Tab-separated table of N, CA and C in Angstrom:
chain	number	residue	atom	x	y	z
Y	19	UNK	N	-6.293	-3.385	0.227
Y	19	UNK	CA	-5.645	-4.353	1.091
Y	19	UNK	C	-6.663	-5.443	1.438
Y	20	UNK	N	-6.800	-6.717	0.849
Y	20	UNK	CA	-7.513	-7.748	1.480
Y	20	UNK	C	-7.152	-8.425	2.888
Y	21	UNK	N	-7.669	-9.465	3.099
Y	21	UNK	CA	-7.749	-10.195	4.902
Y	21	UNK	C	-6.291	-10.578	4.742
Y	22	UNK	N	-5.919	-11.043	4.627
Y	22	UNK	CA	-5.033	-12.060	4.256
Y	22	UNK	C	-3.299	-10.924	4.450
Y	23	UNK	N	-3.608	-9.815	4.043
Y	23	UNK	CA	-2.686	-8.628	4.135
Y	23	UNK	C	-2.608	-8.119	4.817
Y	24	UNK	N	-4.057	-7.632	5.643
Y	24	UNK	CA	-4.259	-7.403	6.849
Y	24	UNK	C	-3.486	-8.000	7.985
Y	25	UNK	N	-4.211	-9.376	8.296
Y	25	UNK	CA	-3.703	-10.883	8.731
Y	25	UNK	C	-1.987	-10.738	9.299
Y	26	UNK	N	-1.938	-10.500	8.558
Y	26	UNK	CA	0.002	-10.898	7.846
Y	26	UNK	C	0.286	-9.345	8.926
Y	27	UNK	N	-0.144	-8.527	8.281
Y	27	UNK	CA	0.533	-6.723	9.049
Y	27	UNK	C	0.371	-7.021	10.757
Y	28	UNK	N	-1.234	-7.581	11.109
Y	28	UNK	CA	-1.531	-7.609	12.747
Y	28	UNK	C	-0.664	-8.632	12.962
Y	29	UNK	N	-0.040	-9.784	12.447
Y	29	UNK	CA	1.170	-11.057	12.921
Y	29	UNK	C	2.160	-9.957	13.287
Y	30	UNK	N	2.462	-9.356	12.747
Y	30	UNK	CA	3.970	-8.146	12.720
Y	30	UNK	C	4.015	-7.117	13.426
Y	31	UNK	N	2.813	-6.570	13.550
Y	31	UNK	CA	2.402	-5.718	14.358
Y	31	UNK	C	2.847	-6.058	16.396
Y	32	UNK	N	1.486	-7.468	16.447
Y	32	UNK	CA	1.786	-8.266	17.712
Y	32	UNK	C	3.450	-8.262	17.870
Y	33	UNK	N	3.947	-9.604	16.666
Y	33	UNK	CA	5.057	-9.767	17.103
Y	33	UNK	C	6.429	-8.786	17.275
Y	34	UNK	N	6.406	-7.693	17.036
Y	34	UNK	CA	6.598	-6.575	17.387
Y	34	UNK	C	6.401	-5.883	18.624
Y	35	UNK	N	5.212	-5.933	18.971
Y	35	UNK	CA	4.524	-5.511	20.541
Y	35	UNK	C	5.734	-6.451	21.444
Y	36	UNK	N	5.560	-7.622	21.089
Y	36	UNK	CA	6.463	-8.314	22.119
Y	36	UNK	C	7.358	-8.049	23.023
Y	37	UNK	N	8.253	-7.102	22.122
Y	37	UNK	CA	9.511	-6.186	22.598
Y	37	UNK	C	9.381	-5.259	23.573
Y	38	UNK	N	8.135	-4.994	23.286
Y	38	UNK	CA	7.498	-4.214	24.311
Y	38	UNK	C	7.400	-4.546	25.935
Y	39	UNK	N	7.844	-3.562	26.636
Y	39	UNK	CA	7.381	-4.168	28.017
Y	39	UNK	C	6.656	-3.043	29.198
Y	40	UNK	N	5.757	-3.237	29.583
Y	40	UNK	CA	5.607	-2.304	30.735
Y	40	UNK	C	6.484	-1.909	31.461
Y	41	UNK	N	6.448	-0.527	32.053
Y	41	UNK	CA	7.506	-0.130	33.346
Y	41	UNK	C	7.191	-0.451	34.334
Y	42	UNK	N	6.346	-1.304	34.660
Y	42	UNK	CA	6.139	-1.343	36.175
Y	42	UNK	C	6.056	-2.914	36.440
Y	43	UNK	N	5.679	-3.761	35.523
Y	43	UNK	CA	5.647	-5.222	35.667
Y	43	UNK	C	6.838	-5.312	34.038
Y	44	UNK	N	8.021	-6.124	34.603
Y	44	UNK	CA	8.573	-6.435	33.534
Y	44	UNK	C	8.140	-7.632	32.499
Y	45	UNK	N	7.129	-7.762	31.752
Y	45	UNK	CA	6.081	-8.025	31.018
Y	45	UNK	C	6.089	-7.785	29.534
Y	46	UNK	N	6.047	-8.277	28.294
Y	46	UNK	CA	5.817	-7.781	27.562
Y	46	UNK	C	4.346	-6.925	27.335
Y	47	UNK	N	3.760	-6.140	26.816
Y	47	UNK	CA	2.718	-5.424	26.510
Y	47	UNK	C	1.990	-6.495	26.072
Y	48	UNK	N	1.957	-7.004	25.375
Y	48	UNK	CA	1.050	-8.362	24.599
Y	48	UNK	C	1.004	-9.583	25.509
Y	49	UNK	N	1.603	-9.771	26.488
Y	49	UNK	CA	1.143	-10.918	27.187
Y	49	UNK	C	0.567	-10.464	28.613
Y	50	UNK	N	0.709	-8.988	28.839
Y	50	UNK	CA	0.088	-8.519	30.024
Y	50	UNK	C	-1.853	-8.095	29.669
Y	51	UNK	N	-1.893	-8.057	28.209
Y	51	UNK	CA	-3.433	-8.017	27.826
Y	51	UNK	C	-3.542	-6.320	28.003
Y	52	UNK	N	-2.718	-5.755	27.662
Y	52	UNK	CA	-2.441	-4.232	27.730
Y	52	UNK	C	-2.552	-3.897	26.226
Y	53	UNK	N	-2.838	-4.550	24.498
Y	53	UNK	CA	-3.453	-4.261	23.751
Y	53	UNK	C	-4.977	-4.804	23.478
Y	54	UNK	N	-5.538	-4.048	23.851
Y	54	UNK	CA	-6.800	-3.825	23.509
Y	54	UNK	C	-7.725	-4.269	22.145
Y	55	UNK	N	-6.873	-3.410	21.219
Y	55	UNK	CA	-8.063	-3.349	20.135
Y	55	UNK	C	-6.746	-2.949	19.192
Y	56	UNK	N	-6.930	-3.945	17.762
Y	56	UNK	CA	-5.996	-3.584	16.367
Y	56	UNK	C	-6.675	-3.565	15.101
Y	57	UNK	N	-7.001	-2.651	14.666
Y	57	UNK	CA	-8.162	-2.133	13.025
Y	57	UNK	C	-6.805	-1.999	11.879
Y	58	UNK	N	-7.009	-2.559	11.064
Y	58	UNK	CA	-6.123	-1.765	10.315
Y	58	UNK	C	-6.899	-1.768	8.747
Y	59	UNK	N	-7.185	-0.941	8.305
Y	59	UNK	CA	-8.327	-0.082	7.416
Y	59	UNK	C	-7.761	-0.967	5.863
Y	60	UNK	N	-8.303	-0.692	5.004
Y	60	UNK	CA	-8.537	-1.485	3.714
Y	60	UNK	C	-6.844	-0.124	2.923
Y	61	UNK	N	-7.293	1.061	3.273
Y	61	UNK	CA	-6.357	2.050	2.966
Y	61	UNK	C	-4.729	1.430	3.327
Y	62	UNK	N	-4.890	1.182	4.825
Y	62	UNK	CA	-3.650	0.808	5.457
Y	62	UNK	C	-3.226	1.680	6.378
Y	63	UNK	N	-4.488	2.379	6.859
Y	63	UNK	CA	-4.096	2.765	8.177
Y	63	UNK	C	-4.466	1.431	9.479
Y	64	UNK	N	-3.833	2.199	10.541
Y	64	UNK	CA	-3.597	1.572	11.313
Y	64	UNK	C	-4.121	2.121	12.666
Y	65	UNK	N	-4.961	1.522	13.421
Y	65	UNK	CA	-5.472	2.124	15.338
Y	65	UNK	C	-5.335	0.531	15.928
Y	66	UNK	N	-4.415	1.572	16.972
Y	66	UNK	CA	-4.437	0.672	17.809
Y	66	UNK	C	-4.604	1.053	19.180
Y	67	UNK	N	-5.578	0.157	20.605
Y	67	UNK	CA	-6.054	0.787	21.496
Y	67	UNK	C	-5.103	0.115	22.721
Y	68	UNK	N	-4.848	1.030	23.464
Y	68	UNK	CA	-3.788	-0.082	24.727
Y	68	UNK	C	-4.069	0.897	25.510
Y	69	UNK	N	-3.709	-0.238	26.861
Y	69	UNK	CA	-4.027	0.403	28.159
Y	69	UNK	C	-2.894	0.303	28.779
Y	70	UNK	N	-3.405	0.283	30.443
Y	70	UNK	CA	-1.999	0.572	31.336
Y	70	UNK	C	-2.401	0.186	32.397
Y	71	UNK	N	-1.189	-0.752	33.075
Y	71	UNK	CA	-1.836	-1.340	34.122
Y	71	UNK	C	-2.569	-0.605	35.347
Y	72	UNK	N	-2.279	0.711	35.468
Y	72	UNK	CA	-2.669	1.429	36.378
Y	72	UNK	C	-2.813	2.774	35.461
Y	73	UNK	N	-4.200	3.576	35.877
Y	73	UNK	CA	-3.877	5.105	35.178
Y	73	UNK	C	-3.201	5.878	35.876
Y	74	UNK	N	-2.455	5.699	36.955
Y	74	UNK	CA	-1.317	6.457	37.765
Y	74	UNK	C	-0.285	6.552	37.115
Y	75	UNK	N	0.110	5.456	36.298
Y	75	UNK	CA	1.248	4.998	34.837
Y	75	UNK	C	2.021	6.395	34.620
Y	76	UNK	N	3.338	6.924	35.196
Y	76	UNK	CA	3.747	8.259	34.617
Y	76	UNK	C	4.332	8.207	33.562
Y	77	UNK	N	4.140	6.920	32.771
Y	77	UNK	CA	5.054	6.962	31.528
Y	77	UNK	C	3.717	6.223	30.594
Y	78	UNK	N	2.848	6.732	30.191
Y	78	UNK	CA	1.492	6.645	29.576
Y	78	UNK	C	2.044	6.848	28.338
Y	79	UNK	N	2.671	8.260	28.321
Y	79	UNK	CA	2.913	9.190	26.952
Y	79	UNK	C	4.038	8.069	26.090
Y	80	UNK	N	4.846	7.715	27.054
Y	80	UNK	CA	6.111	7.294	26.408
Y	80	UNK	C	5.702	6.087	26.050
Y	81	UNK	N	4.739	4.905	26.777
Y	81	UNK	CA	4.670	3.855	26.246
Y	81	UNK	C	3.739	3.919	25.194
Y	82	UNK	N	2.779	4.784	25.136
Y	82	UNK	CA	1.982	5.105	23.675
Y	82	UNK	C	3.546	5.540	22.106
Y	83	UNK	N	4.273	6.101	22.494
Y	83	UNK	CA	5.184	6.666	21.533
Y	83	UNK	C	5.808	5.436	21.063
Y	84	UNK	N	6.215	4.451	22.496
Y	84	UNK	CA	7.074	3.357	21.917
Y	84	UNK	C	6.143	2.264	20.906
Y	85	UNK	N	5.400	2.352	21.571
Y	85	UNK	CA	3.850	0.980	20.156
Y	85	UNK	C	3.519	1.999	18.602
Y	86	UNK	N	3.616	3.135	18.795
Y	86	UNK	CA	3.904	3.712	17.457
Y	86	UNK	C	4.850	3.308	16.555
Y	87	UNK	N	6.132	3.596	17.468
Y	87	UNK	CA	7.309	3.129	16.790
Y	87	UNK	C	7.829	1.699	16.726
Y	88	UNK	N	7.009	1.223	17.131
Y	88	UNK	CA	7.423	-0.636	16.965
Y	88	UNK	C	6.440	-0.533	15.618
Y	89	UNK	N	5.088	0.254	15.587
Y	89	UNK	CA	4.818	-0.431	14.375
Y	89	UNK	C	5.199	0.304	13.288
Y	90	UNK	N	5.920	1.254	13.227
Y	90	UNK	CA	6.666	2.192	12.279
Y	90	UNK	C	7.171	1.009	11.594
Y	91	UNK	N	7.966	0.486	12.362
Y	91	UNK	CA	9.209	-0.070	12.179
Y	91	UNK	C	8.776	-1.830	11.468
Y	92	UNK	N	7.675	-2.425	12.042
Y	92	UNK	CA	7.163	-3.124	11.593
Y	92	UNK	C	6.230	-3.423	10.328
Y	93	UNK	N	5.462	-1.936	9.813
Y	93	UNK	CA	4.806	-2.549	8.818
Y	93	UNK	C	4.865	-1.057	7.753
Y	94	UNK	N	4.584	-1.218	6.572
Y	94	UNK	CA	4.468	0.293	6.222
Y	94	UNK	C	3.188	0.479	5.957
Y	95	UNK	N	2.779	1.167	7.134
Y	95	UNK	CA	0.915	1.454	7.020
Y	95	UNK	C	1.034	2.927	6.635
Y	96	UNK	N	0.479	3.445	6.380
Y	96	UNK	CA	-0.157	4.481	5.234
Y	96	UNK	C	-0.233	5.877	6.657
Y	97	UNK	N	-0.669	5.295	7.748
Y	97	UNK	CA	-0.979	6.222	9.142
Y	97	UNK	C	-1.225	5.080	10.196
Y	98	UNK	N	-0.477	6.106	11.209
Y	98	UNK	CA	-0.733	4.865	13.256
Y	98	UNK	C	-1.694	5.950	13.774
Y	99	UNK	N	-2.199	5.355	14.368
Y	99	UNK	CA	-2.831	6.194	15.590
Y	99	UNK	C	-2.904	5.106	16.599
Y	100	UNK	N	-2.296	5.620	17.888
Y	100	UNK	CA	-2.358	4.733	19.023
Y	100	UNK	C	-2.885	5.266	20.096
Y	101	UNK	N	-3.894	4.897	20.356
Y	101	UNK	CA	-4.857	5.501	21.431
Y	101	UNK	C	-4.635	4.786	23.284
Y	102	UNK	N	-4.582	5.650	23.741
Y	102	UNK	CA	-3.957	5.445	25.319
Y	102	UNK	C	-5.570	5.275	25.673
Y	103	UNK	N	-6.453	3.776	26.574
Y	103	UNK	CA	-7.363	3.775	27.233
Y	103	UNK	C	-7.127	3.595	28.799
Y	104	UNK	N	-7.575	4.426	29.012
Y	104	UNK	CA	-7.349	4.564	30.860
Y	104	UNK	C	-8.496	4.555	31.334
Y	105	UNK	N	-9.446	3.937	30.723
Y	105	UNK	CA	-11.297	4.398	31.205
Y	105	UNK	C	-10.944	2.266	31.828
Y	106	UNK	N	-10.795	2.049	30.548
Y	106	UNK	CA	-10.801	0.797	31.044
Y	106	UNK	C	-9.397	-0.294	31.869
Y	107	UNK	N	-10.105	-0.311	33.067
Y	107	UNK	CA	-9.377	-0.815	34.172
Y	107	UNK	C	-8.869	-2.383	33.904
Y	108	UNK	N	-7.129	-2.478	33.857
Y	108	UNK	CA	-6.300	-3.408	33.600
Y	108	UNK	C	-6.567	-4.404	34.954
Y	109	UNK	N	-6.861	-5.322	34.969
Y	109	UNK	CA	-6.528	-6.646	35.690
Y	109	UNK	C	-5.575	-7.961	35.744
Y	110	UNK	N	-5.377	-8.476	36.746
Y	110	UNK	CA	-4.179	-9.657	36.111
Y	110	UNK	C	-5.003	-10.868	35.090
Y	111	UNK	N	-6.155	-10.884	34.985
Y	111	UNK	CA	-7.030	-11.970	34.371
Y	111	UNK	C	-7.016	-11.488	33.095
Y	112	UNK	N	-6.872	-10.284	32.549
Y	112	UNK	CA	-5.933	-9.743	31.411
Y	112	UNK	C	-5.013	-10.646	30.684
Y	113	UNK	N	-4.187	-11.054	31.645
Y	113	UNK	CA	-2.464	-12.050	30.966
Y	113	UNK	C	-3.015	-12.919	30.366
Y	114	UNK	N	-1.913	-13.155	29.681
Y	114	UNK	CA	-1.991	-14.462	28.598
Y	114	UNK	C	-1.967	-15.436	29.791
Y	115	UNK	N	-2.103	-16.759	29.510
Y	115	UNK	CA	-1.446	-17.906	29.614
Y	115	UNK	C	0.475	-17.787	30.045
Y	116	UNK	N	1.387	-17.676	28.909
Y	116	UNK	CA	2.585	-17.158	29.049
Y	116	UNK	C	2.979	-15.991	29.559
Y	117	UNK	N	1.520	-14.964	30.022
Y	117	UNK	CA	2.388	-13.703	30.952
Y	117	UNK	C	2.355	-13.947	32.226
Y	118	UNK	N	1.171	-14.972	32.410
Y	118	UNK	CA	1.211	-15.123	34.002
Y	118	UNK	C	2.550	-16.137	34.188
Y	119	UNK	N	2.854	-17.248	33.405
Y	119	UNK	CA	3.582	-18.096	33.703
Y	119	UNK	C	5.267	-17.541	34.065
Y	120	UNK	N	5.076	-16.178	32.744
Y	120	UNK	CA	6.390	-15.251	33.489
Y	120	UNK	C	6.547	-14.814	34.588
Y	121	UNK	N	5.090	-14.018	34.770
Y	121	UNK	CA	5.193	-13.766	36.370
Y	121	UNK	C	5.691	-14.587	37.539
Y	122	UNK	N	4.903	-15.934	37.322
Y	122	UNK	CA	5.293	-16.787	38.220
Y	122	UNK	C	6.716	-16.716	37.795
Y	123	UNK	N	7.819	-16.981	37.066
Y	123	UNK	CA	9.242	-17.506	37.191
Y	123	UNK	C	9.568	-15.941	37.581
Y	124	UNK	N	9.093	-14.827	37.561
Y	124	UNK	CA	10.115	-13.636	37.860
Y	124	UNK	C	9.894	-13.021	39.038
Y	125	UNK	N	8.796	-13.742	39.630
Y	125	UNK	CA	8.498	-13.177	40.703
Y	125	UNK	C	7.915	-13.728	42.185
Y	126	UNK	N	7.739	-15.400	41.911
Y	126	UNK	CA	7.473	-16.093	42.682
Y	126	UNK	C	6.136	-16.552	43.736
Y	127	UNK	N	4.734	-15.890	42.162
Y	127	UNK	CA	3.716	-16.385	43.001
Y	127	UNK	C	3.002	-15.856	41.835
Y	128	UNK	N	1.683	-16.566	42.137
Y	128	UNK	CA	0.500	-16.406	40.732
Y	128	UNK	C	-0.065	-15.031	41.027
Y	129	UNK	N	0.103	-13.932	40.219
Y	129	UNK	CA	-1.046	-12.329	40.659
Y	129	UNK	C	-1.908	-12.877	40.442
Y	130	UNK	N	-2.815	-13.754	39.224
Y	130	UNK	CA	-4.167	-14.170	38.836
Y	130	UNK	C	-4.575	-14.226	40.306
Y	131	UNK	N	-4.262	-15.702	40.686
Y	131	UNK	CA	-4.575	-16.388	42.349
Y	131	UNK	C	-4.866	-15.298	43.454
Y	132	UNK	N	-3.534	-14.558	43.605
Y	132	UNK	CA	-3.537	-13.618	44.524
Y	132	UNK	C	-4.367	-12.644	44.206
Y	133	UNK	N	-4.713	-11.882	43.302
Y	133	UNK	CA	-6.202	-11.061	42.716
Y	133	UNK	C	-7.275	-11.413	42.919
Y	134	UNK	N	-7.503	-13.078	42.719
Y	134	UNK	CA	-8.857	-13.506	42.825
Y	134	UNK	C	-9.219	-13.364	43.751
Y	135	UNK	N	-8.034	-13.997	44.615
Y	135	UNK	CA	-7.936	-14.082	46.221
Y	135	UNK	C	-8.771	-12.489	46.872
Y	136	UNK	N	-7.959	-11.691	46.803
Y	136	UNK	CA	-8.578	-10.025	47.212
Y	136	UNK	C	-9.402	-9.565	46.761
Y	137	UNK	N	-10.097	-9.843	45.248
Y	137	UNK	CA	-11.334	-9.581	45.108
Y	137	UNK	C	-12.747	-10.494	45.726
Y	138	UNK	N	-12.170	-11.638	46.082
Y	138	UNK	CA	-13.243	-12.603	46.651
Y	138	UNK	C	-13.826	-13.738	45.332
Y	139	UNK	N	-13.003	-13.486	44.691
Y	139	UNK	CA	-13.665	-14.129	43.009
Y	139	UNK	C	-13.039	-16.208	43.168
Y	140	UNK	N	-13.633	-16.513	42.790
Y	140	UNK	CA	-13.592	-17.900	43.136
Y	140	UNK	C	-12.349	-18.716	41.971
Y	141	UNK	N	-11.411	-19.548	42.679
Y	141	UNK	CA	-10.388	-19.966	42.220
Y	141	UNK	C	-10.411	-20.202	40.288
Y	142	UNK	N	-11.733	-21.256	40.984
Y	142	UNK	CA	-12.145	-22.068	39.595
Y	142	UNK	C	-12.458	-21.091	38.597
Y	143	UNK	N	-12.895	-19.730	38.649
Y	143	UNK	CA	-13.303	-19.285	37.574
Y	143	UNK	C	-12.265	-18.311	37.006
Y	144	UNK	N	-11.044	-18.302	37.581
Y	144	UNK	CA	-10.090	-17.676	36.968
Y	144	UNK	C	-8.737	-18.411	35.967
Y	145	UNK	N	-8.889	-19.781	36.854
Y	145	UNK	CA	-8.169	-20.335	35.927
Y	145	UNK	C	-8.363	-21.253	34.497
């Protein structure tokens, strides 16, 4: 499998993730910065690393099962492995560009802002 094949599988992969949404912020997975890390091997396997906005998350198991099966369904890789990281702690400075901008229309105020705000972290360097 060269770059270029690769390339093409992680486009399908992402755009796939899309569908995806957290249970606790209605969000897609990919614009909340909840995938991590995407390898996909010369063979055509496939790892992929995602987190969770909180490790309290009681549906960890299930949202690891559902990014399996989006990329089942998306590419024919050879093997998935989707690895659940809970070591590393989700923030709103995470979001895309377009996840915060969702936030703002679904919910009526910036988390970035309001995060910075409670951690003490300075306006300018979040946006």
């Amino acid at each position: 499998m060269n770059e270029k094949e690769k390339s093409e599988w992680k486009k399908k992969i992402i755009q796939g993730l899309h569908e995806v949404y957290d249970p606790e912020i209605p969000i897609d997975i990919v614009n909340l910065g909840l995938i991590y890390q995407i390898d996909i091997s010369d063979d055509g396997d496939v790892y992929v690393r995602i987190g969770a906005t909180t490790p309290a998350c009681p549906v960890t198991e299930d949202l690891q099962y559902t990014v399996e099966q989006v990329i089942k369904e998306s590419i024919p890789a050879k093997s998935i492995r989707v690895e659940l990281d809970l070591d590393t702690e989700w923030t709103p400075l995470m979001m895309s560009e377009e996840g915060r901008k969702e936030f703002i229309r679904k919910f009526g105020y910036d988390i970035v802002k309001r995060w910075a705000e409670r951690m003490g972290i300075e306006e300018e360097k979040v946006t």
